[in-house]
Coordinates of C-alpha atoms and ligand atoms in Angstrom, one line a residue:
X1 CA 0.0 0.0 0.0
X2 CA 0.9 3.5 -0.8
X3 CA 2.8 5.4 2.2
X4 CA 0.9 8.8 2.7
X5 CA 3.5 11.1 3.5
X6 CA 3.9 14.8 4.9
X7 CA 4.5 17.6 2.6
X8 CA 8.0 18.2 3.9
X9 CA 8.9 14.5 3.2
X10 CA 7.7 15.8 -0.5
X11 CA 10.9 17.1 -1.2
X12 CA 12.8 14.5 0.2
X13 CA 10.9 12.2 -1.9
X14 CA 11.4 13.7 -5.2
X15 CA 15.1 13.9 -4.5
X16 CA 15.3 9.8 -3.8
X17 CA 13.4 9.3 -6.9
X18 CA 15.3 11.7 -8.7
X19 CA 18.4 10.3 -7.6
X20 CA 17.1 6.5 -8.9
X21 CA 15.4 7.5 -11.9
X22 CA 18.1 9.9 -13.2
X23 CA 15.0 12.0 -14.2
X24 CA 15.0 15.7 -13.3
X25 CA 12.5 17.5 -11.5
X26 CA 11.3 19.2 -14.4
X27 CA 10.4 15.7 -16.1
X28 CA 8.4 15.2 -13.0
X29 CA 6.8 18.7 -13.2
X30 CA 5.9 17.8 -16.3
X31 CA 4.2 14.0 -15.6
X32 CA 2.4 16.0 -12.9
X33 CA 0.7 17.8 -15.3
X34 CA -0.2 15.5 -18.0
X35 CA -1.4 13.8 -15.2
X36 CA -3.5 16.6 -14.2
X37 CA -4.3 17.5 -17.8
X38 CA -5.3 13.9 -18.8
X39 CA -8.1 14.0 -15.9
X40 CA -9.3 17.5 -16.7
X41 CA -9.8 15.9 -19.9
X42 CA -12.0 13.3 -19.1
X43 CA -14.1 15.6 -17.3
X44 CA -15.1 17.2 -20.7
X45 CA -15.4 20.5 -19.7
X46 CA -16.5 22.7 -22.3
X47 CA -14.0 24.1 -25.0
X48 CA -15.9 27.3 -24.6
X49 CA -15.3 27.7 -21.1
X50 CA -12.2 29.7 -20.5
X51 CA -9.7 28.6 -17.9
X52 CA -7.9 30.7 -15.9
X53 CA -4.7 29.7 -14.2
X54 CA -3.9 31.3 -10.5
X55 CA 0.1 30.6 -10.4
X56 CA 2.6 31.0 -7.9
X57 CA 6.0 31.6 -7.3
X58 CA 7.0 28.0 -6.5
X59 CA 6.6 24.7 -8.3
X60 CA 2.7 24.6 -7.9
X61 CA 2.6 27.4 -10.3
X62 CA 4.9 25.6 -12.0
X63 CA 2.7 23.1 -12.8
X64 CA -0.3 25.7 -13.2
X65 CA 2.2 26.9 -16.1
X66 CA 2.7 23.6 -17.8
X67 CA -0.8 22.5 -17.7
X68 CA -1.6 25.8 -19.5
X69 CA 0.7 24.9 -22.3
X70 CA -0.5 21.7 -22.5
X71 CA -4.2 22.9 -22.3
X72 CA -3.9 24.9 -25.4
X73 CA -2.6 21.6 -27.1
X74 CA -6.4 20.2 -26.9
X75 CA -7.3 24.1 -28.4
X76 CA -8.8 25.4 -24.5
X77 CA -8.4 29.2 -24.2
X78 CA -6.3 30.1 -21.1
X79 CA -5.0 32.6 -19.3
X80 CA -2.4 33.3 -16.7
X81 CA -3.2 35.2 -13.4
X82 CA 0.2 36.2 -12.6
X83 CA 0.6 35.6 -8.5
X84 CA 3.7 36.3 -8.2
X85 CA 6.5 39.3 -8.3
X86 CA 8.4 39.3 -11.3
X87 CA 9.9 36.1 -12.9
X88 CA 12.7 36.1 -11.8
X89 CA 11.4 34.8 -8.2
X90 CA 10.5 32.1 -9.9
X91 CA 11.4 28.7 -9.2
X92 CA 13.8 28.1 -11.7
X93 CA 11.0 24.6 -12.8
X94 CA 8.2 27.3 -12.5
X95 CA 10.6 29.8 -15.1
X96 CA 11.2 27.1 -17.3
X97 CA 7.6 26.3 -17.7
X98 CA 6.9 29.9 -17.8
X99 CA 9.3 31.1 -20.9
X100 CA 7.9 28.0 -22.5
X101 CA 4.8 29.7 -22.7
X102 CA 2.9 29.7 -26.3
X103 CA 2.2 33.3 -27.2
X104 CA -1.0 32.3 -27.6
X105 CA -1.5 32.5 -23.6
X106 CA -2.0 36.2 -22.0
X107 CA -0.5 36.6 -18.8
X108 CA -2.6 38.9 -16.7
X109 CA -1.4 40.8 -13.9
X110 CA -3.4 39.5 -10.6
X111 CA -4.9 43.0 -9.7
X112 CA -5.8 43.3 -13.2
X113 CA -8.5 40.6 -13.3
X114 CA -11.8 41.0 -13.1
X115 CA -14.1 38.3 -11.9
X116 CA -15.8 36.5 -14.6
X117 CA -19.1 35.2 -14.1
X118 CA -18.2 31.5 -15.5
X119 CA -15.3 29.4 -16.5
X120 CA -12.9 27.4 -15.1
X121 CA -10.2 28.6 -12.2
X122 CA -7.1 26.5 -11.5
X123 CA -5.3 26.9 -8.9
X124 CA -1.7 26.8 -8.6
X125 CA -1.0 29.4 -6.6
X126 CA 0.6 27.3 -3.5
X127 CA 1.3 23.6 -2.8
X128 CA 2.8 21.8 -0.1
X129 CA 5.9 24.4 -0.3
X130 CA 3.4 27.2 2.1
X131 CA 5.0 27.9 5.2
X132 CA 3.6 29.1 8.1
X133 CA 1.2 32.0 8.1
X134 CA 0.1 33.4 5.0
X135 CA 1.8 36.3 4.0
X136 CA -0.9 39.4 3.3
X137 CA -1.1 39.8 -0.1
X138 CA -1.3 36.0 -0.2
X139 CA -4.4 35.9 1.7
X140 CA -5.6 39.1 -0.7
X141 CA -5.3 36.9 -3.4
X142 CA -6.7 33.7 -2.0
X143 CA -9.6 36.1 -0.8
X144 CA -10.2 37.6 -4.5
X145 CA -9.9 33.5 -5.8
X146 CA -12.5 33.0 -3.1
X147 CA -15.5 35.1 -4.7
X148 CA -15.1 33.2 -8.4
X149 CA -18.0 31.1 -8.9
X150 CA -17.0 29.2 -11.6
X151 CA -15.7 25.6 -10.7
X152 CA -12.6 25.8 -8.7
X153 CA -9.8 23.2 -9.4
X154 CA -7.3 23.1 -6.9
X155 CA -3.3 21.9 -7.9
X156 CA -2.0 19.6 -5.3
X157 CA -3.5 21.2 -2.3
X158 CA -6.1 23.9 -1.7
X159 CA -3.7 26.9 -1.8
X160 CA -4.1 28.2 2.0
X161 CA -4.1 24.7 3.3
X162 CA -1.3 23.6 5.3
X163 CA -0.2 19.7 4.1
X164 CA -0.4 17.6 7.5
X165 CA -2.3 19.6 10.3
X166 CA -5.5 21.5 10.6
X167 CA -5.8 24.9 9.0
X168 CA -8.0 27.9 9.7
X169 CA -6.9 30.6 8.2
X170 CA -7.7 31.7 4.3
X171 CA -7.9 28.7 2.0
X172 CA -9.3 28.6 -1.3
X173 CA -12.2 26.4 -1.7
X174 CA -12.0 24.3 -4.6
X175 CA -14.6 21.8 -6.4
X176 CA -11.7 19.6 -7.1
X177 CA -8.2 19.0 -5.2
X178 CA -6.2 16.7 -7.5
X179 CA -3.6 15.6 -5.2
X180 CA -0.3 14.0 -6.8
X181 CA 1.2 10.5 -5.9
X182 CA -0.8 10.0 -2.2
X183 CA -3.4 12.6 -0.3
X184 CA -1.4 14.8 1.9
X185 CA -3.1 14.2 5.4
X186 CA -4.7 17.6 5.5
X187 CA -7.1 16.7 2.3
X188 CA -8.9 13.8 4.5
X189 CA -9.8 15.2 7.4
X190 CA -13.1 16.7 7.3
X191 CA -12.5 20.0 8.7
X192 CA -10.9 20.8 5.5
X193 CA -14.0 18.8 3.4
X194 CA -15.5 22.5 2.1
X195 CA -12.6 23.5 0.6
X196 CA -11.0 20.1 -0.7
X197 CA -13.7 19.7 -2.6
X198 CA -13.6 16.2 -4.6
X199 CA -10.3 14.7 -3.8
X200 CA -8.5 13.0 -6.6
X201 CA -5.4 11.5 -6.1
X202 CA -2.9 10.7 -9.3
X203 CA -0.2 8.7 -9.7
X204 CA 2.8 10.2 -11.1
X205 CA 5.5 7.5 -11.6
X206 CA 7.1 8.0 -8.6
X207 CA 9.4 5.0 -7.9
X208 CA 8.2 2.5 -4.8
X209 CA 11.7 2.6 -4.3
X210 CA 12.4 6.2 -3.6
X211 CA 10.0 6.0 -0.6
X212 CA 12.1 3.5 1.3
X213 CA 13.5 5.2 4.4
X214 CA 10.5 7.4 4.5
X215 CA 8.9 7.0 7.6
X216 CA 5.0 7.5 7.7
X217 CA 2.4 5.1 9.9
X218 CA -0.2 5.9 7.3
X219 CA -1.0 4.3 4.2
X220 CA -3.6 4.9 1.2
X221 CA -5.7 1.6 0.2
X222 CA -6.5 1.5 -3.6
X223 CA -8.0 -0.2 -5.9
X224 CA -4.7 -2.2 -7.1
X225 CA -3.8 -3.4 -3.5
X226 CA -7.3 -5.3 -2.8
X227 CA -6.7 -8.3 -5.1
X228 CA -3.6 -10.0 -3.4
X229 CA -5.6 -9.2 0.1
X230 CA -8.4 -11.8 -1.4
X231 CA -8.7 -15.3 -0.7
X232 CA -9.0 -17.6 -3.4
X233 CA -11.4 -20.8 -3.1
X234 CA -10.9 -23.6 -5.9
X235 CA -14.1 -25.8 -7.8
X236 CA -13.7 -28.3 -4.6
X237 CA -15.5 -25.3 -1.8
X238 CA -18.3 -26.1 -0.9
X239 CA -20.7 -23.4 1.0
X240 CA -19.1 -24.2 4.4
X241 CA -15.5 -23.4 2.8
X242 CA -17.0 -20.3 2.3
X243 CA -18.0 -20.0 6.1
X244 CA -20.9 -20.0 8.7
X245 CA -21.2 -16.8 10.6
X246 CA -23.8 -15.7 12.4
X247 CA -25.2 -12.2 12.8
X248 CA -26.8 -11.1 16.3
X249 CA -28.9 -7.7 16.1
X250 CA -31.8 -6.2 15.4
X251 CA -34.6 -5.4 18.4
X252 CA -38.8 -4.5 17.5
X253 CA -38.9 -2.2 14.8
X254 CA -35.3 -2.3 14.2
X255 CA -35.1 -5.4 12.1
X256 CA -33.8 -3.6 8.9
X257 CA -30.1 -3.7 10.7
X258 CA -30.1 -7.1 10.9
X259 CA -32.0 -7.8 7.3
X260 CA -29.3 -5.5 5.4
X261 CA -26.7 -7.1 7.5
X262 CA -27.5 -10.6 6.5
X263 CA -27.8 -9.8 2.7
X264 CA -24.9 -8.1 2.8
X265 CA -22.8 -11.4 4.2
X266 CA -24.4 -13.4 1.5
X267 CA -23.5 -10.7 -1.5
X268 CA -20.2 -10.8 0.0
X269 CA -19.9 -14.4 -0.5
X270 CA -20.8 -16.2 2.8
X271 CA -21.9 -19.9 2.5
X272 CA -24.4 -20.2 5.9
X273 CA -25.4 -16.8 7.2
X274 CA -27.5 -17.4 10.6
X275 CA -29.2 -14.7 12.2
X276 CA -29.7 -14.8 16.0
X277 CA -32.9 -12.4 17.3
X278 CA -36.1 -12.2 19.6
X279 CA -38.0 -14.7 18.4
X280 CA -41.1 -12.2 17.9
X281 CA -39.6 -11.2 14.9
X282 CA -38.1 -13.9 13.6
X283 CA -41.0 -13.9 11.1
X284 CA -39.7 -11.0 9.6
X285 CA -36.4 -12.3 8.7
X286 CA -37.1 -15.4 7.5
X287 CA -39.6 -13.4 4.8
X288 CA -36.9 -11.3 3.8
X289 CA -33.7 -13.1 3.3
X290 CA -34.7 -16.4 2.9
X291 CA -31.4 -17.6 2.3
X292 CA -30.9 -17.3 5.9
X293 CA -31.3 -19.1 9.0
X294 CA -32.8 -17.7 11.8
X295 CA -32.0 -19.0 15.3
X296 CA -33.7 -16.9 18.8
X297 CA -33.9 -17.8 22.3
X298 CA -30.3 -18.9 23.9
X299 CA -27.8 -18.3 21.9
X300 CA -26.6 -21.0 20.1
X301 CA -22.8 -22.6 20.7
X302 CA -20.5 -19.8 19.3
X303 CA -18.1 -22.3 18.8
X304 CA -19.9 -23.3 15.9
X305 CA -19.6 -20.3 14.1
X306 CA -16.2 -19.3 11.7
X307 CA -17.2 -15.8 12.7
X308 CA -19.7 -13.6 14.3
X309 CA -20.9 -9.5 13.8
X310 CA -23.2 -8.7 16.6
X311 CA -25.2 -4.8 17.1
X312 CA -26.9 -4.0 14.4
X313 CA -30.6 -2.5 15.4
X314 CA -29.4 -4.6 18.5
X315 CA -30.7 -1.9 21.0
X316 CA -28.5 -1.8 24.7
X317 CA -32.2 -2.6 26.7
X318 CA -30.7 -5.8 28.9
X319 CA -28.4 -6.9 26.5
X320 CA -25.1 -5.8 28.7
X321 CA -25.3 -10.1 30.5
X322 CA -25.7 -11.5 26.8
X323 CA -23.0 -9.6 25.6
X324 CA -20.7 -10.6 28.5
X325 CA -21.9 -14.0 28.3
X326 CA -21.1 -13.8 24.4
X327 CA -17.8 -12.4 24.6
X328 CA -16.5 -15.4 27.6
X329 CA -17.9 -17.7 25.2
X330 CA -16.1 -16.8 21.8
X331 CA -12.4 -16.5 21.3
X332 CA -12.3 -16.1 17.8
X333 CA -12.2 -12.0 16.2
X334 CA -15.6 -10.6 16.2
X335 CA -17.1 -7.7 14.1
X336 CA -18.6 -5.2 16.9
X337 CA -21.1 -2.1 15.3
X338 CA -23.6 0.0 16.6
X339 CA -25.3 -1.1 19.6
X340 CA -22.7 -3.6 20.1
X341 CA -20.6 -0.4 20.6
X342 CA -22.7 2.4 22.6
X343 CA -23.0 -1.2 25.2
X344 CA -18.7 -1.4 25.3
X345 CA -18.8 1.8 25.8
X346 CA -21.3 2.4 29.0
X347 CA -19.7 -1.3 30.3
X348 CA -15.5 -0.7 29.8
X349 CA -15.6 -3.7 31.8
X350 CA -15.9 -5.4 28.5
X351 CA -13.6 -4.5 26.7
X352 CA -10.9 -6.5 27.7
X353 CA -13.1 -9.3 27.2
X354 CA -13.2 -8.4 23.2
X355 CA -11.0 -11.5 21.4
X356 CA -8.1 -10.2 20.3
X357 CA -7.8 -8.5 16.6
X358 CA -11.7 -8.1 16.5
X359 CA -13.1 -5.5 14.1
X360 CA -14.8 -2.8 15.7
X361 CA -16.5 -0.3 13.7
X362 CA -17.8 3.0 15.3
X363 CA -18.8 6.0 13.3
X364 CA -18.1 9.3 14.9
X365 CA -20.6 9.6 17.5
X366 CA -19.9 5.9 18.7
X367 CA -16.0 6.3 18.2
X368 CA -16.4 9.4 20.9
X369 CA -18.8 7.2 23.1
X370 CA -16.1 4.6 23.0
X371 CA -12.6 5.8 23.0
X372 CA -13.1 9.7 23.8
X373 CA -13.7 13.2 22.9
X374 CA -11.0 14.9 20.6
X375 CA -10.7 18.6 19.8
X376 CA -10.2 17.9 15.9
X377 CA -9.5 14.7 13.7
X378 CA -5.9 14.6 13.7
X379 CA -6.7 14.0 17.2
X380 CA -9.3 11.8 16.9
X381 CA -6.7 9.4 14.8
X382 CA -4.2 10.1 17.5
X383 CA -6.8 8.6 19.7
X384 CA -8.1 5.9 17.2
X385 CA -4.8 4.6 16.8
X386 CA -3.6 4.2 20.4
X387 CA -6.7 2.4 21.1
X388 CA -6.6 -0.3 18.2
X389 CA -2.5 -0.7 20.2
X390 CA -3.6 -0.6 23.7
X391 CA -6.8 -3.1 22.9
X392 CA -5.0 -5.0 20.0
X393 CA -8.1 -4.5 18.2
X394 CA -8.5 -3.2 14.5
X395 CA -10.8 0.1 15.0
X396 CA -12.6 1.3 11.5
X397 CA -13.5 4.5 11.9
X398 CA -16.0 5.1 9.0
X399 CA -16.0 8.6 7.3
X400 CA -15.5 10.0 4.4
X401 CA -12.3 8.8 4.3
X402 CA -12.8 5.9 6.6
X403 CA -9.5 4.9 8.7
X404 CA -8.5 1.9 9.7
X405 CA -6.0 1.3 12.7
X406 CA -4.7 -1.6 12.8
X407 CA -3.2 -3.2 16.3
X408 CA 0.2 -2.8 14.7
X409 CA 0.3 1.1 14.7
X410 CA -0.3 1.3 11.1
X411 CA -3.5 3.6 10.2
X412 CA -4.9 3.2 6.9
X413 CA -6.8 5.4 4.8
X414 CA -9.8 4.1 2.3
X415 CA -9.6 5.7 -1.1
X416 CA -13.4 4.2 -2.0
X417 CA -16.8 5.8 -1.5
X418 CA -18.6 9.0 -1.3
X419 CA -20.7 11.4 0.0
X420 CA -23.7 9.5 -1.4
X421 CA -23.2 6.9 0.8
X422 CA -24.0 8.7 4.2
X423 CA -27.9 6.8 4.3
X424 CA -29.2 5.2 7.1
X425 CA -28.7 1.2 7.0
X426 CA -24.7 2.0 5.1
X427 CA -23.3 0.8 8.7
X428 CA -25.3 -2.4 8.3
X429 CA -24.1 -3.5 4.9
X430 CA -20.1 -2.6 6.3
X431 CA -20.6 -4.9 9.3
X432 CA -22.0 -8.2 7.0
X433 CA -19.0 -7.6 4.9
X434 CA -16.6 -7.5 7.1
X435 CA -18.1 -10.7 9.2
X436 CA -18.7 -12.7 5.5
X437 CA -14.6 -11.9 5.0
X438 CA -14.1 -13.0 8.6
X439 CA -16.1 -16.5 7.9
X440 CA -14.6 -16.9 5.0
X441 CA -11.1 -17.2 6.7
X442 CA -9.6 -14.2 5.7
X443 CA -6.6 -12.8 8.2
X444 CA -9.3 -10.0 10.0
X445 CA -6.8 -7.0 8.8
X446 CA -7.6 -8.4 5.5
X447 CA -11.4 -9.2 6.4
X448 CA -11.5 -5.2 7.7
X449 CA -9.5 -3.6 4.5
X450 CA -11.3 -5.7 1.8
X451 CA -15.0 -4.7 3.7
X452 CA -14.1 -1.5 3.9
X453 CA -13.0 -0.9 0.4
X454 CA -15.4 -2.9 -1.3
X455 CA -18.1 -1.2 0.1
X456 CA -17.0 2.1 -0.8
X457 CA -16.5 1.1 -4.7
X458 CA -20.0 -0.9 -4.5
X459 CA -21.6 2.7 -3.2
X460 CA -19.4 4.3 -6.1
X461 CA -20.7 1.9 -8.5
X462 CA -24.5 2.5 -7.3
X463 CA -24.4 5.9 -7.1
X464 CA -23.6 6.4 -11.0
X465 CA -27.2 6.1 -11.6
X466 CA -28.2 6.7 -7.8
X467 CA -26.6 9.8 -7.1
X468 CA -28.2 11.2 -3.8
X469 CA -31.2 8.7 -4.2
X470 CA -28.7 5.8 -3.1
X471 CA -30.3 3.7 -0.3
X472 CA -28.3 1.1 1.6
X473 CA -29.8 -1.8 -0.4
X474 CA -28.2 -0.1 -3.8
X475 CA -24.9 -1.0 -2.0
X476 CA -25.7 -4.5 -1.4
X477 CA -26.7 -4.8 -5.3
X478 CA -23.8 -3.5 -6.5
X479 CA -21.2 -5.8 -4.5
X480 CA -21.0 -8.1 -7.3
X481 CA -20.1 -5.7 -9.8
X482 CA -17.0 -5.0 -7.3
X483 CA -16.3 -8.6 -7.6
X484 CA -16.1 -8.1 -11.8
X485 CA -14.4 -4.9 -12.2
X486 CA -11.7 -6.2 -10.0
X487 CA -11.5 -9.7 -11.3
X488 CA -12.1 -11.3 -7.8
X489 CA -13.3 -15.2 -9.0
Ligands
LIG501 N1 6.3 14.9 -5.8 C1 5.3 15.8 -6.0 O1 4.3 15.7 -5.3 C2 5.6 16.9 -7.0 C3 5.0 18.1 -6.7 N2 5.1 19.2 -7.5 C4 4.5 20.5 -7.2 O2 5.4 21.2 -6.4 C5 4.7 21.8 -5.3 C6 5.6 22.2 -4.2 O3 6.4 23.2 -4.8 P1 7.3 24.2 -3.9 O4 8.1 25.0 -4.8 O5 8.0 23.4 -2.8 O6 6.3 25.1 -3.1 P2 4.9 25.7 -3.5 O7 4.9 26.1 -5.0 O8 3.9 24.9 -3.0 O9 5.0 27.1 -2.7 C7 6.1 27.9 -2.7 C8 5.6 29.3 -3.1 O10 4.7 29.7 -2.0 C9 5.2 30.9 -1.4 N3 4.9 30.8 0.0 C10 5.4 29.9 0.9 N4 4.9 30.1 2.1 C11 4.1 31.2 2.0 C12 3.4 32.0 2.9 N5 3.3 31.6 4.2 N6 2.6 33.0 2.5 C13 2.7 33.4 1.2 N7 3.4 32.7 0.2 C14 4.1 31.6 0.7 C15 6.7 30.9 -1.7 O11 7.1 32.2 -1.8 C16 6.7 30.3 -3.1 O12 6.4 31.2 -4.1 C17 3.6 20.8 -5.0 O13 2.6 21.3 -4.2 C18 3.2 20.3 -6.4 O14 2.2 21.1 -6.9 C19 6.1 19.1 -8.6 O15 5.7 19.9 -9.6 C20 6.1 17.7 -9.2 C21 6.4 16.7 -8.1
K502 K1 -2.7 24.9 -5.1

């Protein structure tokens, strides 16, 4: 997986994969922005719309400057604002690109430009190179690139926004961040979410190898790491190969959980999905997924089970002794949601009863329940991460970048999913995958990273013809199509 590294290791970085590719800094100014250019292209903005280019001083405008050569390649009309002094302040990549310049392309002084009503606005004004508080007529200028209403494509990072810690100061607010090579940490917490915008992170043929000796704890899961994490299961498996969990949840009127839970586990790929509830509404389950078992009353022998989730629509009404009871009983990981969380959390007691490397998988509000109140989301995965240590548990902290910490230290950040996936019942369909993974015998890091990012990409996939009409079920319906696009037998 992809280390995510501060924006001062940036530099370092570059200079290890200059050193071992023999390519110069300009090449990799340059493969920046085709990169950039290359996306901007798929997004088929219109020819008519004219694009405006903020640029700074530094290598960010730099790569403002390149992609408006390279812009006018594919006939777009664009224009330089001009954010800097003179040229030669320049970096001497950023002067390069800017005597490269087609005549064709009118630089405009800053002050000079008046706000048009439309367009496009890219901005390269800073990048990870800002440092410390911005200067005044930096924050004039981020200000002035504040009030265009046009669609806002930031370079890198926002300009304003500090790479790796929270930042409140002037920032511009982009539609779009396209982030090079791995998200600086500052683009996934959601403090910064209204001026990130849509975060897209390119790759930019940096080598693997000149990231060695780069220390970081966090890591970017993407879509090319998730097939060696899969199990493979030859002609000979048979339905129990693929595992027997059982799911414990749901309470009156809170049946859904346990319903989306279950059809979840068997979209995933589980062989015997048992669902363990009051027996009053046992009816209800068996109508809607019957290719589930239901079991209520005592629970059954745990030790039968490959793997178990237990909270959904649980409810915390007397459930603290069957909990306990549950947790003596089984010793092999669990996946603990929802109610299953809110009852750790008023009964620490518990916790050290939790098997070791569980999955536990709080959202916010349960996370601060749980583990504790924290002033911002750095914090928070300060806090997250330390707990998954101290407990040896793997702690999913869903989001819109959800994070996984892992028991080792390591915290992981999900690259799948989107804001269209924030609908009640979302929670469910994560806990059934995870379990299903769990059953199926995968390691539970595994069982927590595949869950987690297939169910991002399934809402992704859903929500192309969803949008904000996605419902939990859509998620469900679109595992499968997970399972195709990334060739998983
Ligand atoms: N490996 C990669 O990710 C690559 C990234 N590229 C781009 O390079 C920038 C980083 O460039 P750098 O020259 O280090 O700095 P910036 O352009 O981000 O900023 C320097 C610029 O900003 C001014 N400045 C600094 N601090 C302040 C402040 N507090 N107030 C006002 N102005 C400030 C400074 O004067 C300079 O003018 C990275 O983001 C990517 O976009 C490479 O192009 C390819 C490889
Ligand atoms: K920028």
């Amino acid at each position: 997986m992809q280390k995510i590294l501060s924006g001062i290791q940036v530099k370092e970085l570059d200079a290890q994969h200059l050193k071992l590719s023999g390519k110069s800094s300009l090449e990799l100014m340059e493969e920046a922005s085709k990169a950039f250019v290359s996306w901007f292209l798929e997004q088929e903005f219109s020819i008519e719309s004219p694009v405006q280019i903020a640029v700074g001083g530094g290598n960010n405008g730099g790569d403002g400057l390149a992609i408006a050569r390279l812009l006018t390649e594919y006939s777009y009309s664009v224009f330089i604002l001009k954010c800097f002094d003179s040229a030669d302040k320049l970096s001497s990549d950023a002067l390069f690109n800017f005597n490269k310049l087609p005549d064709s392309i009118q630089v405009l002084e800053f002050v000079d430009w008046d706000l048009p009503e439309n367009g496009i606005l890219i901005d390269a004004f800073l990048g990870v190179g800002l440092k410390g508080d911005l200067r005044p007529d930096a924050i004039k200028i981020i200000q002035r690139l504040n009030e265009f209403v046009g669609t806002v494509i930031s370079v890198d990072v926002p300009s304003g926004l500090a790479s790796d810690e929270i930042s409140r100061g002037d920032i511009v607010k982009a539609d779009f961040t396209i982030s090079f090579a791995f998200p600086k940490l500052s683009l996934i917490l959601p403090e910064h979410a209204e001026f990130v915008g849509e975060l897209v992170v390119l790759k930019i043929g940096l080598l693997g190898e000149a990231y060695e000796g780069l220390h970081s704890s966090f890591y970017y899961l993407e879509n090319h790491d998730i097939p060696a994490l899969h199990k493979t299961f030859n002609r000979f498996s048979y339905k129990g190969d693929m595992g027997k969990i059982l799911l414990v949840g749901g309470s009156p009127g809170k049946m859904g959980a346990l319903i989306l839970c279950a059809k979840s586990a068997l979209r995933t790929g589980s062989g015997l999905v048992t669902c363990h509830m009051e027996d009053s509404e046992r009816f209800i389950v068996q109508t809607a997924v019957p290719e589930a078992m239901a079991s209520w009353g005592l629970i059954p022998n745990p030790e039968f089970y490959d793997s178990v989730g237990i909270g959904p629509g649980w409810g915390t009404e007397n459930r603290v002794r069957l909990l306990k009871q549950f947790l003596q009983d089984f010793k092999k990981p669990i996946v603990i949601d929802a109610d299953g969380l809110n009852l750790l959390a008023r009964n620490p007691d518990l916790l050290p009863l939790v098997p070791k490397n569980s999955v536990l998988t709080p959202h916010i509000g349960e996370f601060t329940r749980l583990v504790g109140k924290a002033t911002n989301h750095l914090e928070r995965l300060e806090l997250a991460k330390r707990f998954a240590m101290d407990n040896e548990l793997i702690l999913v902290l869903k989001g819109a970048n959800t994070v996984i910490s892992l028991p080792d230290g390591r915290q992981v950040v999900n690259s799948s999913g989107n804001k269209y996936m924030a609908t009640g019942g979302s929670g469910d369909v994560l806990t059934g995958m995870i379990t299903s993974y769990l059953g199926m015998g995968y390691a539970p890091e595994n069982a927590a990273l595949c869950g987690v990012f297939h169910h991002g990409m399934a809402g992704e996939i859903a929500s192309k013809s969803k949008r904000r009409s996605l419902i939990a079920s859509d998620i469900i319906a679109s595992i499968p199509d997970t399972y195709i696009q990334l060739d998983i037998s």
